[in-house]
CSV table of C-alpha atoms and ligand atoms in Angstrom, one decimal:
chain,number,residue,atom,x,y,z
A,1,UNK,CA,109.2,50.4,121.5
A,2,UNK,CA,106.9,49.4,124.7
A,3,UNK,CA,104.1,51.6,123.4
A,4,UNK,CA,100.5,51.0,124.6
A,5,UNK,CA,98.5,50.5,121.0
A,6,UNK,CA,94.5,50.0,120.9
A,7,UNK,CA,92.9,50.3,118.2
A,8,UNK,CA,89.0,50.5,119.8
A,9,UNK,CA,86.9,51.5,116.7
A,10,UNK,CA,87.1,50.8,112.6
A,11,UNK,CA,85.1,51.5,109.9
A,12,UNK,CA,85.1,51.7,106.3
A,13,UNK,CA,83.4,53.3,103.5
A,14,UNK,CA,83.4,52.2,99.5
A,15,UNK,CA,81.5,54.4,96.3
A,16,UNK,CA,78.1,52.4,95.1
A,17,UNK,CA,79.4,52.7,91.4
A,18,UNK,CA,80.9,49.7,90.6
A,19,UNK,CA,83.2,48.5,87.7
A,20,UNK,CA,82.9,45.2,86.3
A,21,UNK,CA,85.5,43.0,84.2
A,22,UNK,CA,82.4,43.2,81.5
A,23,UNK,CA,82.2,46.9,81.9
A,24,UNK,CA,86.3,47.2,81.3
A,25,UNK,CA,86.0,44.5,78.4
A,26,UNK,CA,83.6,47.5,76.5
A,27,UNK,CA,86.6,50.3,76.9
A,28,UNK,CA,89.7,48.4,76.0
A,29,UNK,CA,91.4,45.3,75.0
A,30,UNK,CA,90.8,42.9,77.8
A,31,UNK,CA,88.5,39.8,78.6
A,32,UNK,CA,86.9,38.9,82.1
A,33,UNK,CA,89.1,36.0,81.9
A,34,UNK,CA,92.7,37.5,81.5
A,35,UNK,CA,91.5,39.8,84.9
A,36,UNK,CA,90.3,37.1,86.7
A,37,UNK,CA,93.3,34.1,85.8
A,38,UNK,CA,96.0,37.1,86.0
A,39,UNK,CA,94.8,38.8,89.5
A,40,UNK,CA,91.3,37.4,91.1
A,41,UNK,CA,89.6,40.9,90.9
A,42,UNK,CA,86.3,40.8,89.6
A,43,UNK,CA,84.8,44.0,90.1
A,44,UNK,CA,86.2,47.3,91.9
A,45,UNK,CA,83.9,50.6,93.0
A,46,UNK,CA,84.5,54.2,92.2
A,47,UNK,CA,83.6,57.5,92.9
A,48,UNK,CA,81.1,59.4,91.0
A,49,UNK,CA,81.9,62.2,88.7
A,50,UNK,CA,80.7,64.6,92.0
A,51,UNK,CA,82.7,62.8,94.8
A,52,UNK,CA,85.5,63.0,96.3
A,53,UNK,CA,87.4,60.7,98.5
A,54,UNK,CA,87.3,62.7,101.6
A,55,UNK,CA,83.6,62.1,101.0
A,56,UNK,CA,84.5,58.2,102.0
A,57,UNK,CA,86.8,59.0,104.5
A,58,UNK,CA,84.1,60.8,106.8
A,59,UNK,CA,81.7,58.2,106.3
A,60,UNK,CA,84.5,56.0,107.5
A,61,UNK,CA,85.9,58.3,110.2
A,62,UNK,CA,82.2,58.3,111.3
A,63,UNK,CA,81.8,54.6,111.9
A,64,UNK,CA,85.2,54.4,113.0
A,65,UNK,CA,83.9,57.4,115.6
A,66,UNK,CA,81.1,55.6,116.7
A,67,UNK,CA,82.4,52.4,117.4
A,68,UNK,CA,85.1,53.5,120.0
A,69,UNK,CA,82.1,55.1,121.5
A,70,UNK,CA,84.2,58.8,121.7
A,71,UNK,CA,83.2,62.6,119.9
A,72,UNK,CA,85.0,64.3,117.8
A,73,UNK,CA,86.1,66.7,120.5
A,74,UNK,CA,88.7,64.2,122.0
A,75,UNK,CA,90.4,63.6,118.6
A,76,UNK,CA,94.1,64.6,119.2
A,77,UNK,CA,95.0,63.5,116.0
A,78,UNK,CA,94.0,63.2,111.9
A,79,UNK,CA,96.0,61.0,109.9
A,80,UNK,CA,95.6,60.3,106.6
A,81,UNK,CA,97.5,57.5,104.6
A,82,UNK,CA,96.8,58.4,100.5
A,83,UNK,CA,98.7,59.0,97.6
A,84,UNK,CA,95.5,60.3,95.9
A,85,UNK,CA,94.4,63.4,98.1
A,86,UNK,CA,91.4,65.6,96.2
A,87,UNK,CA,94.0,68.5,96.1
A,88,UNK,CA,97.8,69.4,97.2
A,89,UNK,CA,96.6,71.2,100.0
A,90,UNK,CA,94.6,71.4,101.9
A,91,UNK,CA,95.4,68.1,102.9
A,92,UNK,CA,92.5,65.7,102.9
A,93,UNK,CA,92.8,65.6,106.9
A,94,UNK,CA,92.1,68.9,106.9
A,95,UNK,CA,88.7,68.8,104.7
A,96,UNK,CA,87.9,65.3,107.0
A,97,UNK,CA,88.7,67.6,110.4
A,98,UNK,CA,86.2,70.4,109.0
A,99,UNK,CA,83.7,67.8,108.2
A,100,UNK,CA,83.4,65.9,111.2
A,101,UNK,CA,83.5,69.4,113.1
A,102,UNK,CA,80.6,70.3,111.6
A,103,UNK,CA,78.5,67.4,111.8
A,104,UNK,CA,79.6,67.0,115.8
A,105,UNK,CA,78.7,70.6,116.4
A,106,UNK,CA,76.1,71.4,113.8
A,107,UNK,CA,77.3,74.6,113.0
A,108,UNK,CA,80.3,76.4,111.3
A,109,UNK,CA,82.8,76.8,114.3
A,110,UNK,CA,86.5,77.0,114.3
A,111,UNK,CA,87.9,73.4,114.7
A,112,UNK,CA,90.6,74.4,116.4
A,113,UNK,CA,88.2,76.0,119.7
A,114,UNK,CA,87.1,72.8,120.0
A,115,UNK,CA,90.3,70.2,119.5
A,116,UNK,CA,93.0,72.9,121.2
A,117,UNK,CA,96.4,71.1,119.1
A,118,UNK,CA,94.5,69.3,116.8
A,119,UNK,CA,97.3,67.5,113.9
A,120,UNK,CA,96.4,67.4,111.1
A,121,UNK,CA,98.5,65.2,108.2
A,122,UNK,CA,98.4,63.2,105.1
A,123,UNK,CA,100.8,61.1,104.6
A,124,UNK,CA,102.0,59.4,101.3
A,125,UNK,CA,103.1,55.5,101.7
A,126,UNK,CA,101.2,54.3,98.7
A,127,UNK,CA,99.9,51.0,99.3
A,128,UNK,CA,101.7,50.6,102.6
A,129,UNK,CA,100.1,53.7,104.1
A,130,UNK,CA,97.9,52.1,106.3
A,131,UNK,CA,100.7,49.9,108.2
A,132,UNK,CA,102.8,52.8,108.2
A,133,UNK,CA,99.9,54.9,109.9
A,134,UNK,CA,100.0,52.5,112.6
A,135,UNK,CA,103.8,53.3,112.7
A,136,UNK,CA,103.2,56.5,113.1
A,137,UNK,CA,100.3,56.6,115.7
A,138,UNK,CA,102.9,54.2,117.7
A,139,UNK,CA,105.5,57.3,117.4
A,140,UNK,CA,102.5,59.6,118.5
A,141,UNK,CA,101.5,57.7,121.0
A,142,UNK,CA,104.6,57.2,122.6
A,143,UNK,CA,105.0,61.0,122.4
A,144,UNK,CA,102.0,61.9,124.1
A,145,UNK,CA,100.5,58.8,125.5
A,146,UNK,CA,96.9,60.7,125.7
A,147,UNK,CA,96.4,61.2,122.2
A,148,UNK,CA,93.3,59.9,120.7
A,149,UNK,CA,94.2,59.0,116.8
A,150,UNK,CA,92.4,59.2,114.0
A,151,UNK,CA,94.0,56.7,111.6
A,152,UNK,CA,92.3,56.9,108.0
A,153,UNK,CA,93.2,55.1,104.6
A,154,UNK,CA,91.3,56.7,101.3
A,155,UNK,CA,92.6,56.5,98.3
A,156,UNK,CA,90.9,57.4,94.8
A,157,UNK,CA,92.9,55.5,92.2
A,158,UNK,CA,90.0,55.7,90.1
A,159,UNK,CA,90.8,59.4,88.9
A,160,UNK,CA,94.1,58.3,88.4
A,161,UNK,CA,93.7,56.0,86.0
A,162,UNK,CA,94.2,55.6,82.3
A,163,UNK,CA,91.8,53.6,80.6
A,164,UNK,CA,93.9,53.3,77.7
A,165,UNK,CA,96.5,51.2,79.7
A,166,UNK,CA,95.1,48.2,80.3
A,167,UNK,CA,98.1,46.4,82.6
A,168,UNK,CA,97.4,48.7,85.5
A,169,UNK,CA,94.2,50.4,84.9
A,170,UNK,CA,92.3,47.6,85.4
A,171,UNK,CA,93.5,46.6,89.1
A,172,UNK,CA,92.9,49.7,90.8
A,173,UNK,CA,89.2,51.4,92.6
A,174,UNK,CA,88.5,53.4,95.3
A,175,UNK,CA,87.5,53.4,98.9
A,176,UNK,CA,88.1,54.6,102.9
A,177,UNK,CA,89.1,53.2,106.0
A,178,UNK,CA,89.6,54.2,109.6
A,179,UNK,CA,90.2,53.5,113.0
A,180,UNK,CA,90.4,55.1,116.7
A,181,UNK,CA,93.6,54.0,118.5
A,182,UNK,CA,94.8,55.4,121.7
A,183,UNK,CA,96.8,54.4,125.0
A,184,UNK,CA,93.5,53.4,126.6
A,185,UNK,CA,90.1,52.1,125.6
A,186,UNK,CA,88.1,49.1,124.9
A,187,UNK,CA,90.5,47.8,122.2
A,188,UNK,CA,89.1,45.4,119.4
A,189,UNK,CA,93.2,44.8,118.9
A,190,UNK,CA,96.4,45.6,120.5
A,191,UNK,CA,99.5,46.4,118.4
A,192,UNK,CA,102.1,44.4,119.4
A,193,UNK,CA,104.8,45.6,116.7
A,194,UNK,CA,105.3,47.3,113.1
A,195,UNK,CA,107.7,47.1,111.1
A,196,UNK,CA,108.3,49.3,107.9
A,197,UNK,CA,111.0,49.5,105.1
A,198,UNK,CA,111.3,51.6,102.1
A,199,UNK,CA,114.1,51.5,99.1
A,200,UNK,CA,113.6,54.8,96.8
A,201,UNK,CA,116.2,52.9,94.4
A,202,UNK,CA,113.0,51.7,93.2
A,203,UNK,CA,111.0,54.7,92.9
A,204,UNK,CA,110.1,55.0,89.2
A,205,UNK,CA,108.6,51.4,89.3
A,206,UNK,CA,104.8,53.0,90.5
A,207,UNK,CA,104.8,57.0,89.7
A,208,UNK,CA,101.7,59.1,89.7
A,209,UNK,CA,102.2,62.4,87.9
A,210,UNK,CA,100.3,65.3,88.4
A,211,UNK,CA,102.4,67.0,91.1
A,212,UNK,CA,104.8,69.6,90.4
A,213,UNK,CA,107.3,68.1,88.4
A,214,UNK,CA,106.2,69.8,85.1
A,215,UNK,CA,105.4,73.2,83.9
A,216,UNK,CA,102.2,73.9,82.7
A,217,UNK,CA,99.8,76.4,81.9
A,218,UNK,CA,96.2,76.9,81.5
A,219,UNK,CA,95.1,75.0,78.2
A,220,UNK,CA,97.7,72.2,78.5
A,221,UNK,CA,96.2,69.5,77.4
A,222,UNK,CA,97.1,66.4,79.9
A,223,UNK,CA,99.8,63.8,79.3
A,224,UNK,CA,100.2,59.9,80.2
A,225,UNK,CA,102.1,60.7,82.9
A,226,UNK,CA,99.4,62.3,84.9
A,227,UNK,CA,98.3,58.9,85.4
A,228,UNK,CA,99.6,56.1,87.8
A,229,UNK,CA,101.9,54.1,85.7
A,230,UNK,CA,103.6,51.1,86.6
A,231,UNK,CA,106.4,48.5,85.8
A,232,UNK,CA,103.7,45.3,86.7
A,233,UNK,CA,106.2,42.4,86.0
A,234,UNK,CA,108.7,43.8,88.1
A,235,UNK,CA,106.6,45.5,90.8
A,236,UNK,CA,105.2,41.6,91.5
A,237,UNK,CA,108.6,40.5,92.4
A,238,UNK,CA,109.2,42.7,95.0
A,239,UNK,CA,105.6,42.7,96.0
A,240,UNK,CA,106.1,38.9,96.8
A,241,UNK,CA,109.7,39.4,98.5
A,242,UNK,CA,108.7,42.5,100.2
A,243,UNK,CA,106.1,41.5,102.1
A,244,UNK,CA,107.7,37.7,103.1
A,245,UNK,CA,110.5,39.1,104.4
A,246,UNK,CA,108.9,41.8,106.4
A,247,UNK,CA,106.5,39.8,107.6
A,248,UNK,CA,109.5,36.8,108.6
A,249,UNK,CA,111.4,39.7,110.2
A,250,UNK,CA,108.6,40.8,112.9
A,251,UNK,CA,107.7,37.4,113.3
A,252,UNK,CA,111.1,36.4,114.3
A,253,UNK,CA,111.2,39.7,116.6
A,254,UNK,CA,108.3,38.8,118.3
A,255,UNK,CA,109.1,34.9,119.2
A,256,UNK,CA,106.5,33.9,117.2
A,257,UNK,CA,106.2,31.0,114.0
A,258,UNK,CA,104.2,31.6,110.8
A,259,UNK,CA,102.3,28.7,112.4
A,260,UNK,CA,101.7,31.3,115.1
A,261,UNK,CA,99.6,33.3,113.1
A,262,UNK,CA,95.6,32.9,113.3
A,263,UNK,CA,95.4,35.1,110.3
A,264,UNK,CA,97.2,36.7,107.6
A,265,UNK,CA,96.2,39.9,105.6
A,266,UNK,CA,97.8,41.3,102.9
A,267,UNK,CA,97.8,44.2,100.8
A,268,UNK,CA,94.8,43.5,98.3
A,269,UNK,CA,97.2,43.7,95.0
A,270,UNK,CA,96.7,40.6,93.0
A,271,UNK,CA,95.7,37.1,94.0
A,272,UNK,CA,98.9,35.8,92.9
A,273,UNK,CA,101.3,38.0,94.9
A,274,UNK,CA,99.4,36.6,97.8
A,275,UNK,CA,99.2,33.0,96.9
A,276,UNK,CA,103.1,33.5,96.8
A,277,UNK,CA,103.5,35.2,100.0
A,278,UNK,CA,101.2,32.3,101.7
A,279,UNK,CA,103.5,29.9,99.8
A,280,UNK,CA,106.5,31.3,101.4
A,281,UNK,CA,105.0,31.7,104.9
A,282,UNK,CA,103.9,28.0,104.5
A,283,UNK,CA,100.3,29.5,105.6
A,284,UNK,CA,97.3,27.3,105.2
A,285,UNK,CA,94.8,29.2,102.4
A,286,UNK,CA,92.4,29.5,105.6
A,287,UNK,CA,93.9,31.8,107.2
A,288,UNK,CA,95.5,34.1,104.5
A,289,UNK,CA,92.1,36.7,104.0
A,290,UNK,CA,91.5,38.1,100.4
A,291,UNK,CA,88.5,40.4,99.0
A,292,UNK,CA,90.2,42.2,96.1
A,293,UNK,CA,87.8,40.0,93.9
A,294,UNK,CA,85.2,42.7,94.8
A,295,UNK,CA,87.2,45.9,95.6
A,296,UNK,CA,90.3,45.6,93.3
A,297,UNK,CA,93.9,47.2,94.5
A,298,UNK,CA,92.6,50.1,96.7
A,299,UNK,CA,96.3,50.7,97.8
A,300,UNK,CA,96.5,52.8,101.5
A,301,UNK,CA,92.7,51.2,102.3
A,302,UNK,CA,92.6,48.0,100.9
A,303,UNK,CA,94.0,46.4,104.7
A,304,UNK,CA,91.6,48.3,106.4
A,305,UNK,CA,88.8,47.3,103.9
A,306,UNK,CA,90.1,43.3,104.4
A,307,UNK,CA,89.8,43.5,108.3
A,308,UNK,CA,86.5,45.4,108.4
A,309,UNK,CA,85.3,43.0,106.0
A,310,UNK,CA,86.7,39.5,107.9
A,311,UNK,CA,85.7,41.1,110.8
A,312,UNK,CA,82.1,41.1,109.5
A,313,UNK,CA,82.3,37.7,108.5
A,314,UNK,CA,83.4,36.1,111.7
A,315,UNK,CA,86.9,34.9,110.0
A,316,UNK,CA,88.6,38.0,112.4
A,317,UNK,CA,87.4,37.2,115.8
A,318,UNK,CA,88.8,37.9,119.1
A,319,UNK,CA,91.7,35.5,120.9
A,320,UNK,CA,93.7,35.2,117.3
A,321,UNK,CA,97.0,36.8,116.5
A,322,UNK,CA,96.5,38.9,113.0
A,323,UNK,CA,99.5,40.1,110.8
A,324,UNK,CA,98.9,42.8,108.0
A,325,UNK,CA,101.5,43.2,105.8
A,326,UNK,CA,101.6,46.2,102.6
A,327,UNK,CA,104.0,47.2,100.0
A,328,UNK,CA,103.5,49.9,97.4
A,329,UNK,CA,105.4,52.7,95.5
A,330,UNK,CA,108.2,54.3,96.5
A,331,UNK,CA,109.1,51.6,97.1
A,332,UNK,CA,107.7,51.1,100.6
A,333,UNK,CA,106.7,48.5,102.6
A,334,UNK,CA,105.3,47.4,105.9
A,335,UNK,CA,104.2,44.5,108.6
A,336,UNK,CA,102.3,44.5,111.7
A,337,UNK,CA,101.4,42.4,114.5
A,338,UNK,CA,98.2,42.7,116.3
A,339,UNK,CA,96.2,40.7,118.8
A,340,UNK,CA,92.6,40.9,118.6
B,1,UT7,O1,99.7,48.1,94.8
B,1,UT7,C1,101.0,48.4,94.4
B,1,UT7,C2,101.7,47.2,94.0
B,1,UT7,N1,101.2,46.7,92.7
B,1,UT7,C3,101.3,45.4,92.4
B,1,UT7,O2,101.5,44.7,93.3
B,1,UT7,C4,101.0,45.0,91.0
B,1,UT7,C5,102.0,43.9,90.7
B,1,UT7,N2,101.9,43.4,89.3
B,1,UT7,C6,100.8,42.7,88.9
B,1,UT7,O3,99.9,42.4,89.6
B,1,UT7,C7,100.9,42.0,87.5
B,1,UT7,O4,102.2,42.2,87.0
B,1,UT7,C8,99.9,42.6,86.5
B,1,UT7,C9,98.5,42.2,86.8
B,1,UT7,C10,100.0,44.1,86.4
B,1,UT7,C11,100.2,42.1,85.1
B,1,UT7,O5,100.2,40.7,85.1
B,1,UT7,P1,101.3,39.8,84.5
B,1,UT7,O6,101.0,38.4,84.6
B,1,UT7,O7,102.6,40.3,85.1
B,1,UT7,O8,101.2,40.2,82.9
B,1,UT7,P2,102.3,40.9,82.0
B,1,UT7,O9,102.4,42.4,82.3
B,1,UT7,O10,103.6,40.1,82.0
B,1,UT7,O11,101.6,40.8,80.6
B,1,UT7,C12,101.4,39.5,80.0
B,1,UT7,C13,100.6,39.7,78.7
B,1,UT7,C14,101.2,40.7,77.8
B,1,UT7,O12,100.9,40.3,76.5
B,1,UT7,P3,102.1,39.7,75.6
B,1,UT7,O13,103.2,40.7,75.6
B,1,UT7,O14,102.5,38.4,76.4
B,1,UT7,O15,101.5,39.4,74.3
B,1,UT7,C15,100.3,41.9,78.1
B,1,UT7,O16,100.2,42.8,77.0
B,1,UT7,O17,99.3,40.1,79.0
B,1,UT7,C16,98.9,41.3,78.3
B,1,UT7,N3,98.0,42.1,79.1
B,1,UT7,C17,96.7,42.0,79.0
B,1,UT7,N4,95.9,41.2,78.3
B,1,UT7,C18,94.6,41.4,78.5
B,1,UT7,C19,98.4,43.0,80.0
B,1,UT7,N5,97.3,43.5,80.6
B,1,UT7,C20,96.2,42.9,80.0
B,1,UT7,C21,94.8,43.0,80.1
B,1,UT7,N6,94.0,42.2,79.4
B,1,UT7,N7,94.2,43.9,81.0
């Protein structure tokens, strides 16, 4: 699809709380070591008892905002990547669209006077949500080429954890990340292609309850399920396959070499599924980019968290060619190709 693709602003936005190894070692039966040796994560941050993620996802949306140097008014588009929204509905793009409404126009107004066809829409592809958002905001685009997108990735794992399982439960935090991407604009990168996959064969490897599957009633006293639970051993295998192959595939599409690439980003899961990606790319470590050592598995966000934060360092500069690559529950999965 010869769809003009710029992504011209990004921001992101993580919770000050933070949750050590040390602080995990006090609540179940694990040891700084096992985390570290078995995944890289050190420490991950979480909301606050009075947060919510949509909280994150403005702060985000605001940077994300500012950057592409636009107002709120010329948003087209909300999009929101999470299998964690604060509630069923309204959908977290909704509560983002009302906040960033107010704050543009200091004053309770109706959104919709002000952004005439405003979409709003969460969208649920787990830990690939963020590639498949730029999917998506491809599809948009190519629908109306004037649309001005608001791409964000927020997830709150945190209140979906049980702290009494200690294989999963200790991988996951929280956080929010966004971009601006239109037809136009003074792009920090150009998509060049996406490709997503998803196999629901798979789909009771990852599962977060807590949706309507079950009857209950006021009093009900929650059950394991509610939680995100998840088949670890096996989930790493496609995790590893997954995202080579994709990533092979749009490479291959494109003309391009894993040499090629100036740098690789994966889906912040474990260090280990992306030491065995790398291996099977043949990538130098140098330019594969990792900070789940600090933020843990933040699923949807944790791309947009990696390129925000390589950006920051210098590692993502401009001239280099950048693949992303996700996979996540459903199963789903996901590469792109961007040029920065
Ligand atoms: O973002 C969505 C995609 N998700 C992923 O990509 C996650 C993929 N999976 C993984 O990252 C890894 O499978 C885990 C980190 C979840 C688990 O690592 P593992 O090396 O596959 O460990 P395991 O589940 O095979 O467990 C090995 C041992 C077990 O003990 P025994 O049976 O060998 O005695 C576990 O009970 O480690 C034990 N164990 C722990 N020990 C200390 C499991 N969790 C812990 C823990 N602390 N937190």
């Amino acid at each position: 699809m010869n769809v003009n693709c710029h992504i011209s602003g990004l921001g992101v936005s993580v919770p000050d709380k933070i949750l050590t190894n040390q602080d995990l070692e006090k609540i179940m039966d694990t040891s700084d070591e096992w985390i570290v040796t078995r995944t890289g994560i050190k420490t991950r941050h979480i909301v606050k008892d009075n947060e919510n993620i949509s909280d994150y996802a403005f702060l985000a949306a605001v940077k994300a905002i500012e950057e592409a140097q636009i107002s709120f008014s010329e948003i087209t588009h909300v999009l929101v990547a999470t299998c964690t929204p604060e509630t069923l509905s309204p959908s977290v793009a909704c509560v983002l669209a009302e906040k960033l409404a107010l704050s543009a126009y200091s004053g309770l107004q109706l959104i919709s006077s002000h952004n005439p066809g405003l979409v709003c829409l969460d969208f649920n592809a787990a830990c690939s949500g963020f590639v498949y958002g730029l999917e998506l905001a491809r599809a948009f685009l190519a629908l109306n080429p004037h649309a001005t997108i608001l791409l964000v990735a927020a997830e709150c794992l945190s209140r979906k954890m049980n702290y009494q399982d200690r294989s999963t439960s200790i991988l996951f935090g929280d956080a929010a990340g966004a971009c601006i991407i239109s037809a136009k604009g003074n792009a920090l990168f150009r998509l060049l292609d996406v490709s997503v996959g998803a196999d629901g064969d798979y789909k009771d490897l990852i599962r977060i309850g807590g949706g309507t599957d079950k009857k209950v009633q006021v009093g009900d006293t929650i059950s394991e399920d509610f939680f995100l639970t998840m088949q670890g051993r096996e989930v790493f295998k496609y995790a590893v396959r997954g995202m080579a192959q994709e990533s092979l595939k749009l490479l291959h599409k494109n003309a391009l070499q894993a040499e090629d690439i100036d740098l690789f980003i994966a889906h912040q899961a474990n260090l280990r599924i992306i030491d065995a990606v790398r291996e099977r790319l043949q990538l130098p470590q140098e330019k594969v980019f990792t900070n789940l050592d600090k933020y843990g598995n933040t699923s949807a966000a944790s791309i947009v968290l990696a390129m925000a934060e390589a950006r920051e360092q210098g590692i993502l500069k401009k001239g280099q060619k950048i693949v992303l690559t996700a996979f996540g529950a459903g199963l789903t999965w996901g590469s792109a190709l961007l040029a920065s």
